[in-house]
Coordinates of C-alpha atoms in Angstrom, one line a residue:
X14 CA 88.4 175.6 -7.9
X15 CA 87.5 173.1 -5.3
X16 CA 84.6 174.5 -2.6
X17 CA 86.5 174.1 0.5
X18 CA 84.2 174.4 4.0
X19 CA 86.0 175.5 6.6
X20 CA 83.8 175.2 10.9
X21 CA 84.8 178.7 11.8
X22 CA 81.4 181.2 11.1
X23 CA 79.8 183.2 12.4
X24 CA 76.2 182.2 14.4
X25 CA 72.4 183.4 13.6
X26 CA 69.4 183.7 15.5
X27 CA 69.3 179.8 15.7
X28 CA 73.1 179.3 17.2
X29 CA 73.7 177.3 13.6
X30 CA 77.1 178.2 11.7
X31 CA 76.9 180.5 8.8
X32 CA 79.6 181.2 6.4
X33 CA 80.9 184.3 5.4
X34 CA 81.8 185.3 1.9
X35 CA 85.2 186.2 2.8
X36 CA 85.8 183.0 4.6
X37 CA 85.2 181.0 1.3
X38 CA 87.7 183.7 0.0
X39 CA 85.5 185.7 -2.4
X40 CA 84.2 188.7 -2.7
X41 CA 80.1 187.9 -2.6
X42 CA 78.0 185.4 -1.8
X43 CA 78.0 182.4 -4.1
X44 CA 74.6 183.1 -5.2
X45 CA 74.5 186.2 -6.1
X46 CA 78.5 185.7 -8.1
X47 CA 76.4 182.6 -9.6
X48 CA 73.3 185.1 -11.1
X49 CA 75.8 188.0 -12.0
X50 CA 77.1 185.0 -14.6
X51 CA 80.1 184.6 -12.9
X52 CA 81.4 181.0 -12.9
X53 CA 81.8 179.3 -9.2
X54 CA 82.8 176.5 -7.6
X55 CA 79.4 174.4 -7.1
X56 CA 75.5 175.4 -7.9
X57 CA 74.0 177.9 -5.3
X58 CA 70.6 176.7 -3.8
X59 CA 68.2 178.0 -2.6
X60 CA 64.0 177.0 -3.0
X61 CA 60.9 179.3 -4.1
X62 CA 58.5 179.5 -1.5
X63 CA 61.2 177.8 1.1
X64 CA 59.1 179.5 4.2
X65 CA 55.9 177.6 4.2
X66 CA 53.7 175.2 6.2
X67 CA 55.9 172.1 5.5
X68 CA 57.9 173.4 8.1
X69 CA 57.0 173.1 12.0
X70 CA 58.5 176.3 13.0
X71 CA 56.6 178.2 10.4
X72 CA 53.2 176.4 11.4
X73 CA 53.7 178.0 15.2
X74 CA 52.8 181.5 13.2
X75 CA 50.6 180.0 10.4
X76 CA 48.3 179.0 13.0
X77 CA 47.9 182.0 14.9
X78 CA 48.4 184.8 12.5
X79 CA 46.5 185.5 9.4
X80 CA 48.9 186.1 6.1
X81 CA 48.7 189.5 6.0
X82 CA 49.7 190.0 9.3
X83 CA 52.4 187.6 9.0
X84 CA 53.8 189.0 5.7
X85 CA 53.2 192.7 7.1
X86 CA 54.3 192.8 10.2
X87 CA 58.1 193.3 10.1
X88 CA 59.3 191.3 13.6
X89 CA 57.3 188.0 12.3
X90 CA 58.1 188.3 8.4
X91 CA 61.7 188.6 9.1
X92 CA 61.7 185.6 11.3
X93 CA 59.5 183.6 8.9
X94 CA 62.3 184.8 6.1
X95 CA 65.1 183.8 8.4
X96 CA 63.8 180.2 9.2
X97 CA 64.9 178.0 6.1
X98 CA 68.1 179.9 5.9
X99 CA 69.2 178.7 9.5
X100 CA 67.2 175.1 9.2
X101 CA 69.0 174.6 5.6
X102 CA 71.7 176.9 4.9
X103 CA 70.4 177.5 1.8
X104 CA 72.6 180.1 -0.5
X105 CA 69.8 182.6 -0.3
X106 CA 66.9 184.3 1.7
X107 CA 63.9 185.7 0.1
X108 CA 61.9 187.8 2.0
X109 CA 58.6 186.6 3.2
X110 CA 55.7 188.6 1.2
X111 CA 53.5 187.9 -1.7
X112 CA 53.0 189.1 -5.1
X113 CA 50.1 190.6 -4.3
X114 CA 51.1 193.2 -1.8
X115 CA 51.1 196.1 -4.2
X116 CA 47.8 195.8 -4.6
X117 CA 46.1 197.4 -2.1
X118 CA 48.4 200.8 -2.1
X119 CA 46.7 201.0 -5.8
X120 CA 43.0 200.3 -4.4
X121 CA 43.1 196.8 -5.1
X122 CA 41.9 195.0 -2.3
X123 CA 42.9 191.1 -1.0
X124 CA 43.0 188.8 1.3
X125 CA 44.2 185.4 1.9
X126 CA 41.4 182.7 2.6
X127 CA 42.6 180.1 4.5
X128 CA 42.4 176.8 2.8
X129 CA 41.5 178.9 -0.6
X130 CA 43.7 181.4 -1.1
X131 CA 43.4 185.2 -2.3
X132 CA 40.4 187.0 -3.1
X133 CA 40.0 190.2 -4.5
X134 CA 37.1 191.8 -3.1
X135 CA 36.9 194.7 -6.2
X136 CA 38.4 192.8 -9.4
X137 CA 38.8 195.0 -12.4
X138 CA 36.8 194.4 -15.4
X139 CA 35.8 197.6 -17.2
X140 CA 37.2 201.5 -17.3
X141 CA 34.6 202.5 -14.6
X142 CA 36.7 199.8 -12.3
X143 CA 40.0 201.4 -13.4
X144 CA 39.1 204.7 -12.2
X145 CA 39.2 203.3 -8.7
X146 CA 42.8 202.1 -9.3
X147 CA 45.4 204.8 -8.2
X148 CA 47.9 205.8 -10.9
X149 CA 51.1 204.7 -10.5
X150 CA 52.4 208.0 -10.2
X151 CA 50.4 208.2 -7.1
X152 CA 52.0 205.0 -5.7
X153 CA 54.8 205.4 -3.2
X154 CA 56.6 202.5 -2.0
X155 CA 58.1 204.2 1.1
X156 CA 54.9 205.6 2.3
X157 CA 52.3 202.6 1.2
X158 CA 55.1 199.9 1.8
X159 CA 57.6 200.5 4.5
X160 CA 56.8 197.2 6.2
X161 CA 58.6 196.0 3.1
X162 CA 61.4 198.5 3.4
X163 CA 61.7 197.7 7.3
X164 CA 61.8 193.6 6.8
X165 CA 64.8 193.8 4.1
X166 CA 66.5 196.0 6.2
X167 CA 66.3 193.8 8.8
X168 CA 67.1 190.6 6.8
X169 CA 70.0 192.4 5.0
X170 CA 71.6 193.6 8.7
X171 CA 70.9 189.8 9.8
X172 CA 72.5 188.2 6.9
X173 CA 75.3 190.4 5.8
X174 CA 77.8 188.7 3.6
X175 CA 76.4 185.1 4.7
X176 CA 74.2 184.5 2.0
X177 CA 72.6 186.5 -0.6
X178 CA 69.0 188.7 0.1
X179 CA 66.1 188.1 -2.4
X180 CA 63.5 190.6 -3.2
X181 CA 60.7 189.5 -5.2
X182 CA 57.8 190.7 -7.4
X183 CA 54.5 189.4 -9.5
X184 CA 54.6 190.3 -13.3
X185 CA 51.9 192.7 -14.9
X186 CA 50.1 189.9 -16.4
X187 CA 49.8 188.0 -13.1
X188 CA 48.9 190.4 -11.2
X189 CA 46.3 191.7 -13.9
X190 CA 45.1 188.4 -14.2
X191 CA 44.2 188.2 -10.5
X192 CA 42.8 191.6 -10.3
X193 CA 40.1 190.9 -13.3
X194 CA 39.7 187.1 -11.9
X195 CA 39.1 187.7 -8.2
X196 CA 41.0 185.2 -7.2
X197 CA 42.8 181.6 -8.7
X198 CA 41.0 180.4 -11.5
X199 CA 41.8 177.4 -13.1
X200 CA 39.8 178.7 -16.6
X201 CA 40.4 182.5 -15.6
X202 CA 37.2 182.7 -17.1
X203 CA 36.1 186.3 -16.5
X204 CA 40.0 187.6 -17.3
X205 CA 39.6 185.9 -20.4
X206 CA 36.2 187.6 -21.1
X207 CA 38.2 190.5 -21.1
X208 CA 40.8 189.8 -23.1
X209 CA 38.7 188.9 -26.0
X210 CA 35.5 191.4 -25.9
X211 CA 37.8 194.8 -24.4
X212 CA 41.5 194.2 -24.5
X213 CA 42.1 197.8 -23.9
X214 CA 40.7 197.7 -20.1
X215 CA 43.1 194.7 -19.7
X216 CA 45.9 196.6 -21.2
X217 CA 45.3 200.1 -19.4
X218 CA 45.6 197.7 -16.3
X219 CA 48.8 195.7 -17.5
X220 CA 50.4 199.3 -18.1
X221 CA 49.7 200.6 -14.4
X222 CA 50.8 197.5 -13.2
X223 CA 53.8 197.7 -15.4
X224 CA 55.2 201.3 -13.5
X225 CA 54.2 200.3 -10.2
X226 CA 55.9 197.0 -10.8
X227 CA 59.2 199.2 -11.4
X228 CA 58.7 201.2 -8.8
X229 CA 58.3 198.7 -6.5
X230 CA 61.3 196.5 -7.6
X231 CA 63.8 199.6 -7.2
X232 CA 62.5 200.2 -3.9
X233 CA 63.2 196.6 -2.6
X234 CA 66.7 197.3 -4.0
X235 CA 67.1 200.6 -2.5
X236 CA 66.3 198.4 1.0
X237 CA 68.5 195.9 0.4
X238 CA 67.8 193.6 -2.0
X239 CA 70.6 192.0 -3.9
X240 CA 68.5 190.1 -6.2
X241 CA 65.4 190.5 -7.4
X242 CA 62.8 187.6 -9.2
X243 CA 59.7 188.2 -11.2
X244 CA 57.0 185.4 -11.3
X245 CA 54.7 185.3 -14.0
X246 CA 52.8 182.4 -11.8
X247 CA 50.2 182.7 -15.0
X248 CA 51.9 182.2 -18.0
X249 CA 50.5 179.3 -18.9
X250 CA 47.0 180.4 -19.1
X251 CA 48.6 182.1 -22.2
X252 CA 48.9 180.3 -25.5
X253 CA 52.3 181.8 -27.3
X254 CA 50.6 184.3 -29.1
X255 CA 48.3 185.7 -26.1
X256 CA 52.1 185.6 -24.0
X257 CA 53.0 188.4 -26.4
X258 CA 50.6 190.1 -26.5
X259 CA 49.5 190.2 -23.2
X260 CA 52.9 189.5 -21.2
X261 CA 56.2 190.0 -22.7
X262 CA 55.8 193.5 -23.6
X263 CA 54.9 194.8 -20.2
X264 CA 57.5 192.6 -18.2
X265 CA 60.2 193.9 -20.7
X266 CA 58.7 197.8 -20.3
X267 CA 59.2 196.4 -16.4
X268 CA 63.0 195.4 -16.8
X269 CA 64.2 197.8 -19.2
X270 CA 62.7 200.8 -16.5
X271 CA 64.5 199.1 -13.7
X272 CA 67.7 197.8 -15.8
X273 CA 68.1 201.6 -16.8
X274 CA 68.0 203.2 -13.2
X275 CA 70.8 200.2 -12.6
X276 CA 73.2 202.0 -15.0
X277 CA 72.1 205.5 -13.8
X278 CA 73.1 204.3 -9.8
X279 CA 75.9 202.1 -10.9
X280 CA 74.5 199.2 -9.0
X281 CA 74.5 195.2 -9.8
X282 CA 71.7 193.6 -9.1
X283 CA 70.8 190.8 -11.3
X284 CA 67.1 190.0 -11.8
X285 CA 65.6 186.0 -12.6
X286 CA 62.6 185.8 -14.5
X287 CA 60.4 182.9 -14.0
X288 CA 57.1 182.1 -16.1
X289 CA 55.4 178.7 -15.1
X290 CA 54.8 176.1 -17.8
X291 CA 57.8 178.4 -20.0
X292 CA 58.8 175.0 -21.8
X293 CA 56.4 176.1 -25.5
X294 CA 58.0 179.7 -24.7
X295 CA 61.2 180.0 -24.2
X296 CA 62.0 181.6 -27.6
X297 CA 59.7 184.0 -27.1
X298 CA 61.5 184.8 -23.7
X299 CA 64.3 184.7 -24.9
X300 CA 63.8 187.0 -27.9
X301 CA 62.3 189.4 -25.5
X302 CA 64.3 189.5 -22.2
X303 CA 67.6 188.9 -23.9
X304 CA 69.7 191.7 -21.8
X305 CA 67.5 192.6 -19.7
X306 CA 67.3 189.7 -17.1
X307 CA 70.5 187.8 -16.2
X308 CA 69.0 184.7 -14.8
X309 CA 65.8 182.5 -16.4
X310 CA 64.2 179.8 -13.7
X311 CA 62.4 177.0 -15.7
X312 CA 59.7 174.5 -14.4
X313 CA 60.2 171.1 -13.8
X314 CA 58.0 170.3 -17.4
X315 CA 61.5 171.2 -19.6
X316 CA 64.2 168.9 -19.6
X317 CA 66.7 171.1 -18.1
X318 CA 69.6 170.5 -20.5
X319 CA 67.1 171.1 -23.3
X320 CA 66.5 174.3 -22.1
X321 CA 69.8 175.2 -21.5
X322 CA 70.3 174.6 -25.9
X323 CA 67.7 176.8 -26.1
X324 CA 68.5 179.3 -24.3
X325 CA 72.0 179.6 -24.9
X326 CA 75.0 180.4 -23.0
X327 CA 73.7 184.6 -22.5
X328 CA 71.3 183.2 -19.4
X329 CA 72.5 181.8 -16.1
X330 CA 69.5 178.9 -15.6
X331 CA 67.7 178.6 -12.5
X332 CA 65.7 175.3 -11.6
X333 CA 64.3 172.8 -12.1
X334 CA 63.6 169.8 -10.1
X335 CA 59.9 168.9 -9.4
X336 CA 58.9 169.5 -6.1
X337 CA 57.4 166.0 -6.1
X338 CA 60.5 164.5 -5.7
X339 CA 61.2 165.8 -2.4
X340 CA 58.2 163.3 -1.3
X341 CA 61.2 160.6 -2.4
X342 CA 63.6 158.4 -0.8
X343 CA 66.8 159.4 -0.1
X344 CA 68.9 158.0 -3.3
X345 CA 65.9 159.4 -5.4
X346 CA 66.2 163.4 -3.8
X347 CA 70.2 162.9 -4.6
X348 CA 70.1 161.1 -7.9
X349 CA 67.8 163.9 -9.0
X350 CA 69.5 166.5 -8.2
X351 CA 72.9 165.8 -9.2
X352 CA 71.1 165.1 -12.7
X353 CA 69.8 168.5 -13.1
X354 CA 72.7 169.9 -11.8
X355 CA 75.1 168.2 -14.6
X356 CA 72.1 168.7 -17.5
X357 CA 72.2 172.7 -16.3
X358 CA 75.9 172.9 -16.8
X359 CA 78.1 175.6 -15.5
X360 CA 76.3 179.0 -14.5
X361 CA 73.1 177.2 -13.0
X362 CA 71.2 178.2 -9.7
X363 CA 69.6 175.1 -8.3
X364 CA 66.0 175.4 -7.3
X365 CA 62.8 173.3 -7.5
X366 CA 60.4 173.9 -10.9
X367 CA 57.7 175.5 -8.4
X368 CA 57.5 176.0 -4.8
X369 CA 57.6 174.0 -2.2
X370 CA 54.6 172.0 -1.6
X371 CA 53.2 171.4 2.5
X372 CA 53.7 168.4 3.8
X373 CA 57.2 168.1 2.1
X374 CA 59.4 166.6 4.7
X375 CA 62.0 169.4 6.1
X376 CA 64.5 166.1 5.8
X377 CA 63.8 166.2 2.4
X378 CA 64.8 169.8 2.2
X379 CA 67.7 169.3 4.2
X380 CA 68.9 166.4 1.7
X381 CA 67.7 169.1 -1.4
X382 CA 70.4 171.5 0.1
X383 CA 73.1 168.8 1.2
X384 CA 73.3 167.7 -2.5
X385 CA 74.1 170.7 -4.4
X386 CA 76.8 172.1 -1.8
X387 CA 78.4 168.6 -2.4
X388 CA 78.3 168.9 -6.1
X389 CA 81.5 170.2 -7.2
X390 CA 82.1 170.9 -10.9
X391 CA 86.0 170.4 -10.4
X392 CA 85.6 166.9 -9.3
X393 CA 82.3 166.2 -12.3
X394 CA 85.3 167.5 -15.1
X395 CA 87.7 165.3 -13.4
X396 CA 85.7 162.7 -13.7
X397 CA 84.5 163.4 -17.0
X398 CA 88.2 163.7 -18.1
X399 CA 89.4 160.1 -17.1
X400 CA 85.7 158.5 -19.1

């Protein structure tokens, strides 16, 4: 049971050692054995939004490139992906992209501000606006997306067997909730106009989004992604009974489309499911995704052992240390972790509650990382057995 690192690997891009999955004598990677529910030998970790300006290397492109270019152009978002993995040895690499890259193969036009982030420059807010929004029978992945197809590709080549490849999406109601806002709202005040004077525009929307959401997920599988997480990065705009309305039922129309062409291929791929500030809905999440999603990341707000009760033992729980704490000392970045690791239990992914916020020190990450592949549950039930 014990994790046992052995010197002998192979070496990336960067010279720096990675493991192999047979080398540690198993069949997969340990993150994606940890989100398939299996039990393993210590919490797999990895960070959301672990390529980003708090790191130096990343800056050297930040600086020059806008983030479209960056995110769609193959050679740089494959580097950018790459970066944390061989800095950190984190357990997994999610491609560098954004949730809002369907968009524009739809009609839905963005950018990324510098300093302000994305703006929509034709938000849709009646059903003369939908009519400029392709169908989702129209969209085409291959054709509208290949940069996407090309970069995990590329990563999968790069990282075969060494660590496990993340694909990633936005949910329907995020992205619906930046195409009627325009860009980040702290009120979302002319999405919520919608939503309470014509709720069918916002749902003709949520259900477009909905199939091209699906189709987009099973293409990142089909080029190479062996996990897959949906963000729902506005959830908590959403009381409870607006997130059931308004959410639930198009991310479960999302996972049961894509869950259902798993069975048809006869391919594993779990798929995590996070919704920020989840802690006053994780029944409802539950109640909804309950075999549909394998893993469920939680924010830093829920107690992690808490969540664990109420999510039962059906979920393998991702998360959930604040992303604050990386700004710590040393004992505070360890004592932390190993806290949320033995709240979380057995089948946990460790992660931070959000992403990772600039000007975190890469040290900090480095210690992050560190921590959980010392954490060994044989030696925490040892110890537990002689108390």
């Amino acid at each position: 049971m014990a994790f046992v690192v052995s010197l002998a690997g192979h070496r990336g891009r960067s010279g720096r050692v990675c493991m192999s999955a047979d080398q540690n004598g198993k069949d997969a990677p340990i993150l994606l054995r940890a989100a398939r529910g299996e039990l393993v030998e210590r919490p797999p970790v990895w960070l959301m939004r672990q390529a980003g300006r708090y790191m130096k290397a990343f800056r050297e492109y930040s600086e020059k490139y806008s983030f479209r270019h960056r995110s769609e152009t193959p050679e740089i978002a494959i580097e950018l992906s790459l970066q944390p993995w061989h800095a950190f040895e984190t357990d997994g690499v999610i491609m560098f992209s954004d949730i809002l890259t369907p968009l524009p193969a739809i009609g839905i036009e963005f950018d990324m501000v510098r300093g302000v982030g994305p703006r929509i420059s034709n938000p849709v807010r009646s059903f003369e606006d939908m009519q400029n929004v392709a169908t989702a029978s129209s969209f085409n992945p291959e054709r509208d997306l290949s940069f996407v197809g090309t970069t995990l590709n590329a990563l999968r080549d790069e990282t075969a067997g060494q660590t496990t490849l993340l694909g990633f999406v936005g949910c329907p109601w995020t992205l619906a909730a930046y195409s009627m806002e325009g860009k980040g709202d702290k009120n979302l005040m002319e999405t919520k106009k919608i939503l309470f004077n014509q709720p069918e525009v916002a749902h003709q929307l949520l259900d477009t989004l909905s199939d091209v959401i699906s189709k987009y997920i099973i293409y990142q599988i089909e080029q190479g992604a062996q996990v897959v997480q949906l963000f729902d990065s506005w959830a908590h705009h959403l009381s409870p009974e607006q997130y059931e309305r308004f959410s639930l039922p198009y991310t479960a129309k999302v996972v049961t489309t894509v869950k259902a062409w798993l069975s048809e291929t006869e391919r594993s791929v779990p798929l995590i499911f996070f919704a920020n500030g989840c802690g006053g809905k994780l029944e409802l999440i539950k109640r909804a995704l309950r075999g549909k999603v394998d893993v469920i990341q939680v924010d830093w707000s829920v107690n992690i052992a808490d969540a664990r009760e109420r999510l039962g033992p059906e979920f393998v729980i991702q998360g959930n240390v604040d992303p604050l704490t990386l700004l710590g000392s040393e004992s505070v970045i360890r004592d932390t972790v190993t806290k949320c690791c033995e709240g979380a239990g057995r089948r946990h992914i460790l992660n931070l509650g959000h992403g990772v916020v600039q000007g975190t020190p890469e040290s900090a990450v480095d210690l992050f990382c560190q921590t959980a592949r010392n954490f060994k549950y044989a030696e925490v039930l040892e110890r537990l057995g002689k108390e």
